[in-house]
Structures are given as C-alpha cells and as structure tokens.
Coordinates of C-alpha atoms in Angstrom, one line a residue:
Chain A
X1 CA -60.2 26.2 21.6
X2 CA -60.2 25.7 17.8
X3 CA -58.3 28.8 15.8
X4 CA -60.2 28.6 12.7
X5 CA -63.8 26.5 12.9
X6 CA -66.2 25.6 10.0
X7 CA -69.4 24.0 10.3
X8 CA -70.5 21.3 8.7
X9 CA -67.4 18.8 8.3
X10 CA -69.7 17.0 6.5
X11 CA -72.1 17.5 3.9
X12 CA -74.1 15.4 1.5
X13 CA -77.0 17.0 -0.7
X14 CA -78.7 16.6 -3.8
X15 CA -78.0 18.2 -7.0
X16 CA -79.9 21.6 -7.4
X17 CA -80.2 22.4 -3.7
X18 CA -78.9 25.5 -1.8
X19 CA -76.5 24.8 1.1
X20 CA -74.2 27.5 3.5
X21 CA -71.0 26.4 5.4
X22 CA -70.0 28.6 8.2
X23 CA -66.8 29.8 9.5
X24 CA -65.7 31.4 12.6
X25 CA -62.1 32.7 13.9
X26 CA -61.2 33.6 17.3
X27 CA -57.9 34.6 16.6
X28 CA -58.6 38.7 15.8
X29 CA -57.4 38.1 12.3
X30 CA -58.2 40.9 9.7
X31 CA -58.4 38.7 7.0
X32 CA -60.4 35.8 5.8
X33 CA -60.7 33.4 2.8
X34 CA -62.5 30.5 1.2
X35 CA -60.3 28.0 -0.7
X36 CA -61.3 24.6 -2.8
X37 CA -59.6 21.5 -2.7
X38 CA -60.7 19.2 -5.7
X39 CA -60.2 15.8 -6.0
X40 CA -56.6 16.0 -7.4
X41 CA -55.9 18.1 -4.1
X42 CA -55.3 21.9 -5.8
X43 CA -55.8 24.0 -3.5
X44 CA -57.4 27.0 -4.8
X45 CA -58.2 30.5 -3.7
X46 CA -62.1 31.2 -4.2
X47 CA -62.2 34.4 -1.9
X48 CA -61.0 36.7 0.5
X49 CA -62.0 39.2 2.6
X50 CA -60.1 42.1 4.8
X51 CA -61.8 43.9 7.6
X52 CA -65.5 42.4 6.3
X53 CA -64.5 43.9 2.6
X54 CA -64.2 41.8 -0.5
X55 CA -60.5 41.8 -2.0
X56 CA -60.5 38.9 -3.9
X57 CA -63.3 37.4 -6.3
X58 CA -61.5 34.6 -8.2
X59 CA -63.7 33.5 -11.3
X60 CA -66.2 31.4 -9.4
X61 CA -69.8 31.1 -10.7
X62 CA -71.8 33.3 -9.5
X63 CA -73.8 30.7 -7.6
X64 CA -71.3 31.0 -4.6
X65 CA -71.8 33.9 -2.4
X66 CA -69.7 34.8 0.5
X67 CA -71.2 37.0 3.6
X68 CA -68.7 38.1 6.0
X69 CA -71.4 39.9 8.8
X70 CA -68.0 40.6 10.8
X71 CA -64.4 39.8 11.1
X72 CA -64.5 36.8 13.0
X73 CA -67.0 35.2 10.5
X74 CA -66.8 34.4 6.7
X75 CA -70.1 32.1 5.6
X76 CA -70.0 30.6 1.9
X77 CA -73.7 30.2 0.4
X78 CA -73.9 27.7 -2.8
X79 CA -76.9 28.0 -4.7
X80 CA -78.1 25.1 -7.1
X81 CA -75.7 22.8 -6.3
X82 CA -74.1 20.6 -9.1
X83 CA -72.1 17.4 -9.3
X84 CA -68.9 19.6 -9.8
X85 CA -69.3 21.4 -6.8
X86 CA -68.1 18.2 -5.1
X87 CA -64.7 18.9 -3.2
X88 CA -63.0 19.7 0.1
X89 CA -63.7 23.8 1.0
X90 CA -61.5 25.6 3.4
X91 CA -61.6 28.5 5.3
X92 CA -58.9 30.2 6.3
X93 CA -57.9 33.4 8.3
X94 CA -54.4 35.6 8.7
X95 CA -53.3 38.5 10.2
X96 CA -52.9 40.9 7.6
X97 CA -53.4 40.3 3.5
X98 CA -49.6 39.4 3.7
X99 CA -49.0 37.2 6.7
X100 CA -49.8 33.4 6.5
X101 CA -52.6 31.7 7.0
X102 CA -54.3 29.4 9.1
X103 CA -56.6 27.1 8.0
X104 CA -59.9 25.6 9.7
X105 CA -60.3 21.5 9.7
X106 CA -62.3 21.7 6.0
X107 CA -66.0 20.8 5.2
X108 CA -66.8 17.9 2.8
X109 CA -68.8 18.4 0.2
X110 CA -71.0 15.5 -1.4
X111 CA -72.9 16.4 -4.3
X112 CA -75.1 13.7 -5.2
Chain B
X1 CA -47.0 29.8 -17.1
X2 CA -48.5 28.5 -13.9
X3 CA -48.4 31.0 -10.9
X4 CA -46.5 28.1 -8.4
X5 CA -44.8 25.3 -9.4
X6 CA -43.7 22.5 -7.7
X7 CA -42.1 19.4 -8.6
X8 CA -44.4 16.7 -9.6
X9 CA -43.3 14.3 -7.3
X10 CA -43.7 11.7 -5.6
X11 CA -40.8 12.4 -3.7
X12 CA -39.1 9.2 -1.7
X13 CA -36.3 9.4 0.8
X14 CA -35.1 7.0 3.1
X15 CA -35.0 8.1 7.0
X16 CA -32.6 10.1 8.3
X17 CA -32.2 11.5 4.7
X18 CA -32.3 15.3 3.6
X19 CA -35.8 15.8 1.6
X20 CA -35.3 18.9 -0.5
X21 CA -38.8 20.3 -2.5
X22 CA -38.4 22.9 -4.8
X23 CA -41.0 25.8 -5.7
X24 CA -40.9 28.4 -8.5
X25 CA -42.9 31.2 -8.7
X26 CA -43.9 33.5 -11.4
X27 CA -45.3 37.1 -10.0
X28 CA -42.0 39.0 -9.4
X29 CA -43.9 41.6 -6.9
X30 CA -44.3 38.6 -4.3
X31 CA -43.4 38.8 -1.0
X32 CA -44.5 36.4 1.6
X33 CA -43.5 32.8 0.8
X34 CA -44.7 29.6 3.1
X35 CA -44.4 26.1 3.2
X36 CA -47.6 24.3 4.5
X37 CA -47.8 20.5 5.1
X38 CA -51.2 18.5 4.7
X39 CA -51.3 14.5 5.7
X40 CA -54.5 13.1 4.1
X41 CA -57.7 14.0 5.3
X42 CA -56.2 17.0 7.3
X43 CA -56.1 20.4 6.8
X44 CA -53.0 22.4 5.7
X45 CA -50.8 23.2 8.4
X46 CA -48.2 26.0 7.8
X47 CA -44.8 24.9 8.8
X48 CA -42.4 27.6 7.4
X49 CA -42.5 31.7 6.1
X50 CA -40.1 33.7 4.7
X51 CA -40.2 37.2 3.7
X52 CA -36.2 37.6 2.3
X53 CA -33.8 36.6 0.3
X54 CA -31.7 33.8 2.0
X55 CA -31.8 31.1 4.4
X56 CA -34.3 30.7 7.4
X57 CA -34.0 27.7 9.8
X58 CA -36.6 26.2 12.1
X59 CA -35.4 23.0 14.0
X60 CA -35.5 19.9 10.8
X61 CA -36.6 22.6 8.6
X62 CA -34.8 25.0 6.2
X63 CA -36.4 27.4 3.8
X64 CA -34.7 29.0 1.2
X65 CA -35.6 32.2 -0.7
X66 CA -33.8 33.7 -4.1
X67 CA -36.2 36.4 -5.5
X68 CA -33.7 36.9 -8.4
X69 CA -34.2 33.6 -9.7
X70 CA -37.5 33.3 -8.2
X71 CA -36.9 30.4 -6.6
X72 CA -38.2 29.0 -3.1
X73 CA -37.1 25.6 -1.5
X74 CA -37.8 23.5 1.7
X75 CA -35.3 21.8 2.9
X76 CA -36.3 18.4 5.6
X77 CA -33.2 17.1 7.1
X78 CA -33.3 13.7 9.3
X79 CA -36.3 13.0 7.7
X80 CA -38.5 10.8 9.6
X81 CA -41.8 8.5 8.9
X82 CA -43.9 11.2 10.5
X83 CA -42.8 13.8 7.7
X84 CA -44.1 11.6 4.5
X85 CA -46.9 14.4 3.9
X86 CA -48.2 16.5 0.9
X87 CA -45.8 19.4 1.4
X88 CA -47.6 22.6 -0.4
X89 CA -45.4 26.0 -1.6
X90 CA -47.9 29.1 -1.3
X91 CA -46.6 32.7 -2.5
X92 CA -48.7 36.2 -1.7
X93 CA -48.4 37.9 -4.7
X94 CA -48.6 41.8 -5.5
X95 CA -52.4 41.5 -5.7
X96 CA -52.2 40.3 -1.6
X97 CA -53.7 36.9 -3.4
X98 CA -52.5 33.6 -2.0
X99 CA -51.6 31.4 -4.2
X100 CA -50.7 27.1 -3.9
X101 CA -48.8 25.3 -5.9
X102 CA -49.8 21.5 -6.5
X103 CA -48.2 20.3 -3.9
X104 CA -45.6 17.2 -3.7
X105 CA -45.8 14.1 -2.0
X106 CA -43.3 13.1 0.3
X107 CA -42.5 9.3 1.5
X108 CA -39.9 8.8 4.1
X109 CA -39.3 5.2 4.0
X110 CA -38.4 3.4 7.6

C-alpha cells in the first residue's frame, strides 16, 4: 500500500486553466504539506497543514489554494495556470509538526 | 543568509570511499534535522534524523549534529554506485517550518 499517494503523476495543460492535484495518506499522520520542486530541483515548502488547520502559508500567489476536507487528505487547486507554474509538486505528510516527513511519488506539472 | 546551506557540489568519490556532505543552518531555535536522498525522477526519501547534539549511526550512515556551531553533516562510508544521489539537508525550524537546502550531488565512481 502506498504511504503518501497523489493523483495525477502527470499533468499537461494550457496556460490560463484551473487544475487540482490530490493527495491522500494512510499513515494517521497529523500533519501535511505541499512542496515545489523547480527545474533547478529546490525544494520548497508551499504549505502545511496540522490536524486540517493551516500553519504554514509561504508567499505563494494567491492562485493556489489548498483544501485539506480531513487529515488523511490535502488537495492543491491552481487557478489560471501560467508557464511558471511548471515544476515537480510534492506532497508530503509527518507525524507531528516536528517529526520528518514522508513524501508521496510527485505530480508533474506541464504548463504549456 | 540562506535558511540551509549545503555545499554546491558535485561531490565525486570513488567506491568504498567515505562521502562526507555538509549542511549549515541559520534559525538557532531548530530542532529536528534530516537527511533525505532523491535519485532523479524520484521522490525524496528520508534516510537519517537527529534531534541532539552529537553523533547518530545507522548502518553506512552517520549523521552529525553541533547546534553551537550550527552545523549538520552526513557522513557515507563504503560508498557504493547505488549511493550517487542528490543528498538533501532539511531543518524544522522554530516556526515548525521545514526547510531544504539545495541539495548536493553525489557520484560514487565504480
């Protein structure tokens, strides 16, 4: 059984649409997060939830909204996509805000 | 100052060598510190933590933490082929924010 899942691995869209990626974890972690990986491989922290509460808001445009319905799921919305928004995003659960995390397999996004 | 830094890299060793990678940090209230390793195309996959001050060993691996100096190191010994990797230093800072440093690429040649 996979730990940490997204949905889609893959994702190729036009500039200006809307897209979600989802993200389940079956491991009873209490917190959640949303990282980007750009083309030069930084990894970097978009959000994170605890216990469906936001904790962390990094400065992302506003045209990404997370939704975390429960525990075990953390969904990322991007509205009006743009040719920047190109990159690897990962979701990742943990324990507890200070244990480590675990990351899903990535979904790969193609702005075009 | 960046939050993590790592070396720049790359970072070659022959096999059976000792790979050492290097991380400094900057928020002083940290204090969870991991290691992750990601091969191309992969996620990253955590392969050390460390929560205080000193040495921790797991098999080939060896972490090393000096909060004083703010200092965090990974230590690979008999490297192997199957180790060349981007090896990536993250640090939980006060704010419970989990931060990545660049990363460095390692290359164990045969």
């Amino acid at each position: 059984d996979t730990a940490v899942s997204q949905t889609p691995k893959y994702l190729v869209t036009q500039m200006g649409n809307d897209k979600s990626i989802k993200c389940e974890q079956n491991l009873g972690h209490d917190t959640m997060y949303w990282y980007k990986q750009d083309s030069k491989k930084f990894l970097k922290i978009m959000f994170s939830y605890n216990n469906k509460e936001l904790i962390i808001n990094e400065t992302v445009p506003n045209r990404f909204s997370p939704k975390s319905p429960d525990k075990a799921h953390l969904n990322l919305h991007i509205n009006s996509l743009e040719l920047g928004d190109s990159a690897v995003y990962f979701c990742a659960s943990s324990w507890t805000v200070n244990t480590e995390a675990f990351f899903g397999q990535g979904t790969r996004l193609t702005v075009v | 100052q960046k939050e993590v830094e790592q070396n720049s890299g790359p970072l070659s060793v022959p096999e059976g060598a000792i790979a050492s990678l290097n991380c400094t940090y900057s928020d002083r209230g940290s204090q969870s510190f991991f290691w992750y390793r990601q091969y191309s195309g992969k996620s990253p996959e955590l392969i050390m933590s460390i929560y205080s001050n000193g040495d921790k060993e797991d098999g080939r691996f060896t972490a090393q933490l000096n909060k004083a100096s703010q200092y965090v190191s990974l230590l690979i010994r008999d490297s192997q082929p199957s180790d060349s990797a981007t090896y990536l230093c993250a640090v939980k800072g006060a704010n419970s924010k989990l931060t990545f440093g660049k990363g460095i690429t390692l290359s164990v040649r045969p």
